[in-house]
Every structure is written in C-alpha cells, then in structure tokens.
CSV table of C-alpha atoms in Angstrom, one decimal:
chain,number,residue,atom,x,y,z
A,1264,UNK,CA,5.2,48.5,-73.0
A,1265,UNK,CA,2.8,47.6,-70.2
A,1266,UNK,CA,-0.9,48.1,-70.6
A,1267,UNK,CA,-2.6,51.3,-69.5
A,1268,UNK,CA,-4.6,50.3,-66.4
A,1269,UNK,CA,-7.9,52.0,-65.9
A,1270,UNK,CA,-10.7,51.9,-63.4
A,1271,UNK,CA,-14.3,52.8,-64.3
A,1272,UNK,CA,-17.0,54.3,-62.1
A,1273,UNK,CA,-20.4,53.5,-63.7
A,1274,UNK,CA,-20.8,50.4,-66.0
A,1275,UNK,CA,-23.5,51.9,-68.2
A,1276,UNK,CA,-23.8,52.2,-71.9
A,1277,UNK,CA,-20.7,54.4,-72.3
A,1278,UNK,CA,-18.6,51.9,-70.4
A,1279,UNK,CA,-20.1,49.1,-72.5
A,1280,UNK,CA,-19.1,50.7,-75.8
A,1281,UNK,CA,-15.6,51.5,-74.4
A,1282,UNK,CA,-14.9,48.0,-73.2
A,1283,UNK,CA,-16.3,46.4,-76.4
A,1284,UNK,CA,-14.1,48.7,-78.4
A,1285,UNK,CA,-10.9,47.6,-76.6
A,1286,UNK,CA,-11.5,44.1,-77.8
A,1287,UNK,CA,-13.0,45.1,-81.2
A,1288,UNK,CA,-9.8,46.9,-82.3
A,1289,UNK,CA,-7.5,44.3,-80.9
A,1290,UNK,CA,-7.3,42.5,-84.3
A,1291,UNK,CA,-7.4,45.7,-86.4
A,1292,UNK,CA,-4.6,47.5,-88.0
A,1293,UNK,CA,-4.2,51.2,-88.7
A,1294,UNK,CA,-5.3,50.8,-92.3
A,1295,UNK,CA,-8.6,49.0,-91.5
A,1296,UNK,CA,-9.6,50.6,-88.2
A,1297,UNK,CA,-12.6,52.9,-88.6
A,1298,UNK,CA,-13.8,55.4,-86.0
A,1299,UNK,CA,-10.6,56.5,-84.2
A,1300,UNK,CA,-9.1,59.9,-84.3
A,1301,UNK,CA,-5.6,58.5,-83.5
A,1302,UNK,CA,-4.5,54.9,-84.0
A,1303,UNK,CA,-1.5,55.3,-81.7
A,1304,UNK,CA,-0.8,57.8,-79.0
A,1305,UNK,CA,2.6,57.6,-77.3
A,1306,UNK,CA,3.0,54.2,-78.8
A,1307,UNK,CA,-0.2,52.9,-77.3
A,1308,UNK,CA,-3.0,51.3,-79.4
A,1309,UNK,CA,-6.6,50.9,-78.2
A,1310,UNK,CA,-6.0,47.3,-77.2
A,1311,UNK,CA,-3.2,48.4,-74.8
A,1312,UNK,CA,-5.9,49.7,-72.4
A,1313,UNK,CA,-6.9,47.3,-69.7
A,1314,UNK,CA,-9.8,47.6,-67.2
A,1315,UNK,CA,-8.5,46.6,-63.8
A,1316,UNK,CA,-11.4,47.8,-61.5
A,1317,UNK,CA,-15.0,48.7,-62.0
A,1318,UNK,CA,-17.8,50.2,-59.8
A,1319,UNK,CA,-21.6,50.2,-60.1
A,1320,UNK,CA,-24.7,50.0,-57.9
A,1321,UNK,CA,-27.1,47.9,-60.0
A,1322,UNK,CA,-27.8,44.4,-58.8
A,1323,UNK,CA,-27.5,43.0,-62.3
A,1324,UNK,CA,-23.9,44.2,-62.6
A,1325,UNK,CA,-22.4,44.1,-59.1
A,1326,UNK,CA,-20.3,41.0,-58.5
A,1327,UNK,CA,-20.4,40.1,-62.2
A,1328,UNK,CA,-17.3,39.9,-64.5
A,1329,UNK,CA,-17.2,43.2,-66.5
A,1330,UNK,CA,-17.4,41.1,-69.7
A,1331,UNK,CA,-21.0,40.1,-68.6
A,1332,UNK,CA,-21.9,43.3,-66.7
A,1333,UNK,CA,-21.6,45.6,-69.8
A,1334,UNK,CA,-24.4,43.7,-71.5
A,1335,UNK,CA,-26.8,43.7,-68.4
A,1336,UNK,CA,-29.9,45.8,-68.3
A,1337,UNK,CA,-30.6,48.7,-68.3
A,1338,UNK,CA,-27.8,48.9,-70.8
A,1339,UNK,CA,-29.2,49.2,-74.3
A,1340,UNK,CA,-26.4,50.3,-76.5
A,1341,UNK,CA,-25.4,48.6,-79.8
A,1342,UNK,CA,-23.5,45.3,-79.4
A,1343,UNK,CA,-20.8,45.4,-82.0
A,1344,UNK,CA,-18.4,43.0,-80.2
A,1345,UNK,CA,-20.5,40.3,-78.5
A,1346,UNK,CA,-17.8,37.7,-77.9
A,1347,UNK,CA,-15.8,39.3,-75.1
A,1348,UNK,CA,-13.7,36.8,-73.1
A,1349,UNK,CA,-14.0,36.8,-69.3
A,1350,UNK,CA,-11.7,39.5,-67.8
A,1351,UNK,CA,-11.4,38.3,-64.2
A,1352,UNK,CA,-12.5,41.7,-63.1
A,1353,UNK,CA,-15.7,41.7,-61.1
A,1354,UNK,CA,-17.8,44.9,-60.6
A,1355,UNK,CA,-17.5,46.3,-57.1
A,1356,UNK,CA,-20.5,47.8,-55.3
A,1357,UNK,CA,-20.0,51.5,-55.4
A,1358,UNK,CA,-21.5,54.4,-53.4
A,1359,UNK,CA,-25.0,55.5,-54.4
A,1360,UNK,CA,-25.2,59.1,-53.2
A,1361,UNK,CA,-27.3,61.0,-55.8
A,1362,UNK,CA,-26.6,58.5,-58.6
A,1363,UNK,CA,-30.3,57.3,-58.8
A,1364,UNK,CA,-33.1,59.7,-59.4
A,1365,UNK,CA,-36.3,59.0,-57.4
A,1366,UNK,CA,-38.6,59.2,-60.4
A,1367,UNK,CA,-37.0,56.1,-61.9
A,1368,UNK,CA,-39.2,54.0,-59.6
A,1369,UNK,CA,-42.1,54.7,-61.9
A,1370,UNK,CA,-40.6,52.7,-64.8
A,1371,UNK,CA,-40.1,49.0,-65.6
A,1372,UNK,CA,-37.0,47.2,-64.4
A,1373,UNK,CA,-35.5,47.0,-67.9
A,1374,UNK,CA,-35.3,50.8,-68.1
A,1375,UNK,CA,-34.2,51.8,-64.6
A,1376,UNK,CA,-31.4,51.1,-62.1
A,1377,UNK,CA,-32.1,48.4,-59.5
A,1378,UNK,CA,-30.0,49.0,-56.4
A,1379,UNK,CA,-28.0,46.1,-55.2
A,1380,UNK,CA,-28.5,44.9,-51.6
A,1381,UNK,CA,-24.8,44.7,-51.1
A,1382,UNK,CA,-23.3,47.2,-48.7
A,1383,UNK,CA,-22.2,50.4,-50.3
A,1384,UNK,CA,-18.5,51.0,-50.5
A,1385,UNK,CA,-17.0,53.7,-48.4
A,1386,UNK,CA,-14.4,56.1,-49.7
A,1387,UNK,CA,-11.8,53.9,-48.0
A,1388,UNK,CA,-13.1,50.8,-49.7
A,1389,UNK,CA,-13.0,52.5,-53.1
A,1390,UNK,CA,-9.4,53.8,-52.6
A,1391,UNK,CA,-8.2,50.4,-51.5
A,1392,UNK,CA,-9.6,48.7,-54.6
A,1393,UNK,CA,-8.0,51.4,-56.8
A,1394,UNK,CA,-4.6,51.0,-55.1
A,1395,UNK,CA,-4.7,47.1,-55.0
A,1396,UNK,CA,-5.7,46.9,-58.7
A,1397,UNK,CA,-2.8,49.1,-59.9
A,1398,UNK,CA,-5.2,51.5,-61.7
A,1399,UNK,CA,-3.4,54.5,-63.1
A,1400,UNK,CA,-6.6,56.6,-63.7
A,1401,UNK,CA,-10.3,56.6,-62.9
A,1402,UNK,CA,-12.9,57.3,-65.5
A,1403,UNK,CA,-16.2,58.9,-64.2
A,1404,UNK,CA,-19.3,57.6,-66.1
A,1405,UNK,CA,-21.8,58.5,-63.4
A,1406,UNK,CA,-25.4,59.3,-64.6
A,1407,UNK,CA,-26.2,62.9,-65.5
A,1408,UNK,CA,-27.1,64.9,-62.5
A,1409,UNK,CA,-24.9,62.9,-60.1
A,1410,UNK,CA,-23.2,65.9,-58.6
A,1411,UNK,CA,-22.3,64.3,-55.2
A,1412,UNK,CA,-21.2,61.0,-56.8
A,1413,UNK,CA,-18.9,62.7,-59.3
A,1414,UNK,CA,-17.2,64.6,-56.5
A,1415,UNK,CA,-16.9,61.5,-54.4
A,1416,UNK,CA,-15.1,59.6,-57.1
A,1417,UNK,CA,-12.9,62.5,-57.9
A,1418,UNK,CA,-11.9,62.6,-54.3
A,1419,UNK,CA,-11.2,58.8,-54.4
A,1420,UNK,CA,-8.9,59.3,-57.3
A,1421,UNK,CA,-7.0,62.0,-55.4
A,1422,UNK,CA,-6.7,59.9,-52.3
A,1423,UNK,CA,-5.5,56.9,-54.4
A,1424,UNK,CA,-2.9,59.1,-56.2
A,1425,UNK,CA,-4.2,58.4,-59.8
A,1426,UNK,CA,-5.4,60.5,-62.8
A,1427,UNK,CA,-9.0,61.4,-63.4
A,1428,UNK,CA,-11.1,61.7,-66.5
A,1429,UNK,CA,-14.5,63.3,-66.0
A,1430,UNK,CA,-16.7,62.2,-68.8
A,1431,UNK,CA,-19.9,63.6,-67.4
A,1432,UNK,CA,-21.3,67.1,-66.9
A,1433,UNK,CA,-20.4,67.9,-63.3
A,1434,UNK,CA,-17.7,70.6,-63.2
A,1435,UNK,CA,-14.6,69.1,-61.7
A,1436,UNK,CA,-11.7,70.1,-64.0
A,1437,UNK,CA,-13.4,73.4,-64.8
A,1438,UNK,CA,-13.8,74.1,-61.0
A,1439,UNK,CA,-10.7,76.0,-59.8
A,1440,UNK,CA,-10.8,74.5,-56.4
A,1441,UNK,CA,-10.9,70.9,-57.7
A,1442,UNK,CA,-8.3,71.7,-60.4
A,1443,UNK,CA,-6.0,73.1,-57.7
A,1444,UNK,CA,-6.3,69.9,-55.7
A,1445,UNK,CA,-5.1,67.8,-58.7
A,1446,UNK,CA,-2.4,70.3,-59.4
A,1447,UNK,CA,-1.1,70.1,-55.8
A,1448,UNK,CA,-0.9,66.3,-56.0
A,1449,UNK,CA,0.7,66.5,-59.5
A,1450,UNK,CA,-2.1,64.2,-60.9
A,1451,UNK,CA,-3.5,64.8,-64.4
A,1452,UNK,CA,-7.2,65.5,-64.9
A,1453,UNK,CA,-9.2,65.8,-68.2
A,1454,UNK,CA,-12.7,67.1,-68.1
A,1455,UNK,CA,-15.6,68.0,-68.2
A,1456,UNK,CA,-18.3,66.2,-70.2
A,1457,UNK,CA,-17.1,64.1,-73.1
A,1458,UNK,CA,-17.8,65.3,-76.6
A,1459,UNK,CA,-19.1,62.7,-79.1
A,1460,UNK,CA,-17.0,61.8,-82.1
A,1461,UNK,CA,-19.7,63.3,-84.4
A,1462,UNK,CA,-22.6,64.2,-82.2
A,1463,UNK,CA,-25.1,67.0,-81.7
A,1464,UNK,CA,-22.8,69.4,-79.9
A,1465,UNK,CA,-19.8,69.1,-82.1
A,1466,UNK,CA,-22.0,69.5,-85.2
A,1467,UNK,CA,-23.7,72.6,-83.7
A,1468,UNK,CA,-20.3,74.1,-82.8
A,1469,UNK,CA,-19.0,73.4,-86.3
A,1470,UNK,CA,-22.0,75.1,-88.0
A,1471,UNK,CA,-21.8,78.0,-85.5
A,1472,UNK,CA,-18.1,78.5,-86.4
A,1473,UNK,CA,-19.0,78.3,-90.1
A,1474,UNK,CA,-21.6,81.1,-89.7
A,1475,UNK,CA,-19.0,83.3,-88.0
A,1476,UNK,CA,-16.3,82.6,-90.6
A,1477,UNK,CA,-18.6,83.2,-93.5
A,1478,UNK,CA,-19.9,86.5,-92.1
A,1479,UNK,CA,-23.4,85.2,-91.4
A,1480,UNK,CA,-25.0,86.7,-88.2
A,1481,UNK,CA,-26.5,84.0,-86.1
A,1482,UNK,CA,-29.6,85.3,-84.3
A,1483,UNK,CA,-31.4,82.3,-82.9
A,1484,UNK,CA,-30.7,78.6,-82.5
A,1485,UNK,CA,-32.0,75.5,-80.8
A,1486,UNK,CA,-30.7,71.9,-80.4
A,1487,UNK,CA,-33.4,69.5,-79.3
A,1488,UNK,CA,-32.4,65.9,-78.4
A,1489,UNK,CA,-34.4,62.8,-77.8
A,1490,UNK,CA,-33.2,59.3,-76.7
A,1491,UNK,CA,-34.2,56.2,-74.8
A,1492,UNK,CA,-31.2,55.3,-72.6
A,1493,UNK,CA,-30.9,55.8,-68.8
A,1494,UNK,CA,-29.4,59.3,-69.2
A,1495,UNK,CA,-32.4,60.5,-71.0
A,1496,UNK,CA,-34.6,58.9,-68.4
A,1497,UNK,CA,-32.6,60.5,-65.7
A,1498,UNK,CA,-33.0,63.9,-67.4
A,1499,UNK,CA,-36.8,63.8,-67.1
A,1500,UNK,CA,-36.0,65.0,-63.6
A,1501,UNK,CA,-35.3,68.6,-64.7
A,1502,UNK,CA,-33.5,69.3,-61.4
A,1503,UNK,CA,-30.6,67.1,-62.7
A,1504,UNK,CA,-30.2,69.1,-65.9
A,1505,UNK,CA,-28.5,72.3,-64.8
A,1506,UNK,CA,-24.9,71.3,-65.4
A,1507,UNK,CA,-25.8,69.4,-68.6
A,1508,UNK,CA,-27.5,72.4,-70.2
A,1509,UNK,CA,-24.7,74.7,-69.1
A,1510,UNK,CA,-22.1,72.4,-70.6
A,1511,UNK,CA,-23.8,72.0,-73.9
A,1512,UNK,CA,-24.9,75.6,-74.3
A,1513,UNK,CA,-21.4,77.0,-73.4
A,1514,UNK,CA,-19.8,74.6,-75.9
A,1515,UNK,CA,-21.8,76.4,-78.7
A,1516,UNK,CA,-21.7,80.0,-77.2
A,1517,UNK,CA,-17.9,79.7,-76.9
A,1518,UNK,CA,-17.3,79.6,-80.7
A,1519,UNK,CA,-19.7,82.5,-81.6
A,1520,UNK,CA,-18.3,85.9,-82.5
A,1521,UNK,CA,-21.1,87.5,-80.5
A,1522,UNK,CA,-22.7,85.6,-77.7
A,1523,UNK,CA,-26.5,85.1,-78.1
A,1524,UNK,CA,-28.9,86.3,-75.4
A,1525,UNK,CA,-30.2,83.4,-73.3
A,1526,UNK,CA,-33.6,83.6,-74.8
A,1527,UNK,CA,-32.2,83.1,-78.3
A,1528,UNK,CA,-30.4,79.8,-77.7
A,1529,UNK,CA,-31.7,76.6,-76.4
A,1530,UNK,CA,-29.5,73.5,-76.2
A,1531,UNK,CA,-30.5,70.4,-74.3
A,1532,UNK,CA,-32.4,67.2,-73.9
A,1533,UNK,CA,-36.1,67.4,-74.8
A,1534,UNK,CA,-37.7,64.0,-74.1
A,1535,UNK,CA,-37.3,60.3,-73.3
A,1536,UNK,CA,-38.5,57.9,-75.9
A,1537,UNK,CA,-37.9,54.3,-74.6
A,1538,UNK,CA,-37.9,52.6,-78.0
A,1539,UNK,CA,-35.1,54.7,-79.2
A,1540,UNK,CA,-32.8,53.0,-76.7
A,1541,UNK,CA,-29.3,54.3,-77.1
A,1542,UNK,CA,-30.1,56.0,-80.4
A,1543,UNK,CA,-30.0,59.8,-80.0
A,1544,UNK,CA,-31.9,62.0,-82.4
A,1545,UNK,CA,-31.0,65.7,-82.6
A,1546,UNK,CA,-33.2,68.4,-84.2
A,1547,UNK,CA,-31.1,71.5,-84.9
A,1548,UNK,CA,-32.3,74.8,-86.2
A,1549,UNK,CA,-30.2,78.0,-86.8
A,1550,UNK,CA,-31.6,81.3,-88.0
A,1551,UNK,CA,-29.4,84.2,-89.2
A,1552,UNK,CA,-28.9,86.9,-91.8
A,1553,UNK,CA,-26.8,87.0,-94.9
A,1554,UNK,CA,-25.6,89.9,-97.1
A,1555,UNK,CA,-28.0,92.8,-97.1
A,1556,UNK,CA,-29.7,91.5,-93.9
A,1557,UNK,CA,-31.4,88.9,-96.0
A,1558,UNK,CA,-32.7,86.1,-93.6
A,1559,UNK,CA,-31.8,82.4,-93.9
A,1560,UNK,CA,-32.1,79.3,-91.8
A,1561,UNK,CA,-30.8,75.8,-91.6
A,1562,UNK,CA,-32.5,72.7,-90.2
A,1563,UNK,CA,-30.7,69.4,-89.6
A,1564,UNK,CA,-31.7,66.0,-88.2
A,1565,UNK,CA,-28.9,63.9,-86.8
A,1566,UNK,CA,-29.3,60.3,-85.7
A,1567,UNK,CA,-26.4,58.5,-83.9
A,1568,UNK,CA,-25.9,55.6,-81.5
A,1569,UNK,CA,-25.0,57.7,-78.4
A,1570,UNK,CA,-22.5,55.7,-76.5
A,1571,UNK,CA,-20.2,54.4,-79.3
A,1572,UNK,CA,-20.1,57.9,-80.5
A,1573,UNK,CA,-18.1,58.9,-77.4
A,1574,UNK,CA,-16.0,55.8,-76.8
A,1575,UNK,CA,-13.3,56.6,-79.4
A,1576,UNK,CA,-12.9,60.0,-77.9
A,1577,UNK,CA,-12.5,58.5,-74.4
A,1578,UNK,CA,-9.8,56.1,-75.8
A,1579,UNK,CA,-7.8,59.1,-76.9
A,1580,UNK,CA,-8.4,60.8,-73.5
A,1581,UNK,CA,-7.1,57.7,-71.7
A,1582,UNK,CA,-3.9,57.7,-73.7
A,1583,UNK,CA,-3.3,61.4,-73.3
A,1584,UNK,CA,-3.7,61.0,-69.5
A,1585,UNK,CA,-1.2,58.1,-69.7
A,1586,UNK,CA,1.3,60.4,-71.5
A,1587,UNK,CA,0.9,63.0,-68.7
A,1588,UNK,CA,1.6,60.4,-66.1
A,1589,UNK,CA,4.7,59.2,-67.9
A,1590,UNK,CA,5.9,62.9,-68.2
A,1591,UNK,CA,5.0,63.5,-64.5
A,1592,UNK,CA,2.7,66.3,-65.6
A,1593,UNK,CA,-0.1,67.0,-63.2
A,1594,UNK,CA,-3.1,69.3,-63.0
A,1595,UNK,CA,-5.4,70.2,-65.9
A,1596,UNK,CA,-4.5,68.9,-69.3
A,1597,UNK,CA,-5.8,72.0,-71.2
A,1598,UNK,CA,-5.1,70.8,-74.7
A,1599,UNK,CA,-6.8,67.3,-74.6
A,1600,UNK,CA,-9.6,68.8,-72.5
A,1601,UNK,CA,-10.3,71.5,-75.1
A,1602,UNK,CA,-10.6,68.9,-77.9
A,1603,UNK,CA,-12.3,66.0,-76.0
A,1604,UNK,CA,-14.7,67.8,-73.6
A,1605,UNK,CA,-17.7,70.0,-74.0
A,1606,UNK,CA,-16.9,72.1,-70.9
A,1607,UNK,CA,-13.1,72.3,-70.6
A,1608,UNK,CA,-11.5,74.8,-68.2
A,1609,UNK,CA,-10.6,76.9,-71.3
A,1610,UNK,CA,-12.6,76.9,-74.5
A,1611,UNK,CA,-10.9,77.0,-77.9
A,1612,UNK,CA,-12.4,76.5,-81.3
A,1613,UNK,CA,-12.1,73.0,-82.6
A,1614,UNK,CA,-9.3,73.8,-85.1
A,1615,UNK,CA,-7.1,75.2,-82.4
A,1616,UNK,CA,-8.0,72.4,-80.0
A,1617,UNK,CA,-7.0,69.8,-82.6
A,1618,UNK,CA,-3.6,71.4,-83.2
A,1619,UNK,CA,-3.0,71.9,-79.5
A,1620,UNK,CA,-3.9,68.2,-78.7
A,1621,UNK,CA,-1.6,66.9,-81.4
A,1622,UNK,CA,1.2,69.2,-80.1
A,1623,UNK,CA,0.6,67.8,-76.6
A,1624,UNK,CA,0.8,64.2,-78.0
A,1625,UNK,CA,4.0,65.0,-79.8
A,1626,UNK,CA,5.5,66.5,-76.7
A,1627,UNK,CA,5.5,70.1,-77.9
A,1628,UNK,CA,3.1,71.3,-75.3
A,1629,UNK,CA,3.3,70.6,-71.5
A,1630,UNK,CA,-0.4,70.4,-71.0
C-alpha cells in the first residue's frame, strides 16, 4: 500500500502535533499505542500518512523544511517527538487574506504571526503545488476567524481535484452550496471544526446527554475556556468569534432533549493567558433539577494540551477520507463528520456517530 499523501494549510500548533504524531507512532504497535481511537483504518496505520505539501505565511516557517517549521514560534504546543528527520518538504508561502488579525501587532513576536516578505501565492500557485506534490487531500488549519482564507483553500482543493478536511470553525461542509460543489466533483469533504479527543466540548456534550438520559432537566450551563496559544490570542478580537461560538454551542444544544434559550447557555473562549501556552483550561458549570424539582449543579475543571488533543482525531479523519477516495465516494462524509467534528452537516449523539463511523470504515455505509 502506498502512503496517504496530504497537504496542510497552516503549520501551527495543530499541524505540529499531527506531524509529530506521524513519527511518534511509527515504532509503536497496536498493543502499546496510546491515544488513538483506531489503530488501523482500511489497512492504514498512522505512519502511513505522508505530508507532501505545506502552506503558511509566517517568516519563521516559510521556506523551512516542515520538520523544522513545526517547532518555530509562535508554535508553543508540547514537544513529544523532538527528533523528526528532515522530510524534504519546504513550507510554501500561502495567501494571507484574513488569516492575521490586526490586534496581533500589539504583542511580542513570540506570541504573534510575523508575515513573510515573500510574495503571496495565488490560487493558481497553490493548485499547482497541490497537483505537483501528488496530494490526495488538503487539511485546513487556518486560525479561528479566517473566513476568507478557509474558503480560499477549499476552492483550491476543488480546483486541484482532491479531498478536503476542514478542521476549523468556518462552515464549509455544513454550507449546502459548498457541499454541493464537492458533490458535483465527486470529492470527499469532512467538516467542520475538529472535536478534541477528550476536550471541553466532547465532555460538555457527554454530560448534557447524561442529564437527558437520567431524566435531569438542564436549565443553565456555561463553558468558559482560557488558553495561551495563537488561537486564543486571535479570539481576543471578538469579531472573529462568531462561527466558533456557533459551532461549540450547537455541538452541545444538539444533544439536549429540549434546547436551552440563548440566555441560558454560554459556550466559548473567555480569555488569553500567555503563560498557559497550548494548555487549555475549561471551567464548566451545569445547573438542573432532579426528582421533585430539587435543584442540583455540577462544576468541572478540565486541563488539556489543546493541539495533541485533536491530532489523533485528525489522523482518523485523514484515513476515512482516503477510504472515500478509494471507493470513489464524493460529497459530505456524514458519518465521519458526525463523530470527528463539532459542527457537522448533520448532528447525531456521540453513540450513534461512533457506530455510524465504524460502519463507514467497515464498508457498511456509503458516507
């Protein structure tokens, strides 16, 4: 079997964790591998994934081999696989569009993006790199709030004739017009907004589902998140938060028996704390009523390294996209999207999504 060839737009913390993981699990076996939902999918192990093209706009990454670029500032995620051999794949200058928020200029270089002085790539440039590299799919890791940039790279994937995995909260797969474009070209798409392996949103969803199944009426809830990576810095600009809040809130609302009024649910980033780096802290509170209308509440504090928490999920999404390509299945991959993404085109509870995804992997569901 040949490797699965992927291209990545945005060599930030999430891409760093993903690329580290591809090497980290290379010497592992199914019995000693921790942190993966599936060791093999369609016969492919994590180490069968190969990065063949990469795009970024930061001067500390553009022109560098990806083995070096993933550790360059402002990346600040955990380094769990430091000795990555040179890959021979240099980071190509991408297109900036709305990928850099203006308020970042007020912060030290180590925290913010520094735009490379290389000429921006055009759509034609990006498509040529994708085709020449042999990439089979493009992963979108643009910063939160990069609406134009996300659509630009989705368009590039369509033009290059490859699959697309939208890991960030701009609505591509869940937008009927974009979904139709991928359907017409018979190209698979998985989106939108990657779920963590065990993060704030999946924990919130699980508890909300538990309330419902145990007959507890949920009346109010909040999820407050703090962190110190570039996404949290980006989200200090509240104008970039709309899609993110919608994605995270809908992920919780979708599993409730009765939707909460907007004033009774708050899910979203709360503040940027530089020394936290890629560590994300979630403060969760849920208030409800038990038997006899007796009140109860639960409070939870969750601390996770943000980017590795999503990398294993992305590895599964890549392999499911590869299966679709092999099966010549295009359009939305509803089953993988429902399990891997916060804002899929169709929401299912996590038990259903798990079973549907396994059925897709086994070839018992088309999409």
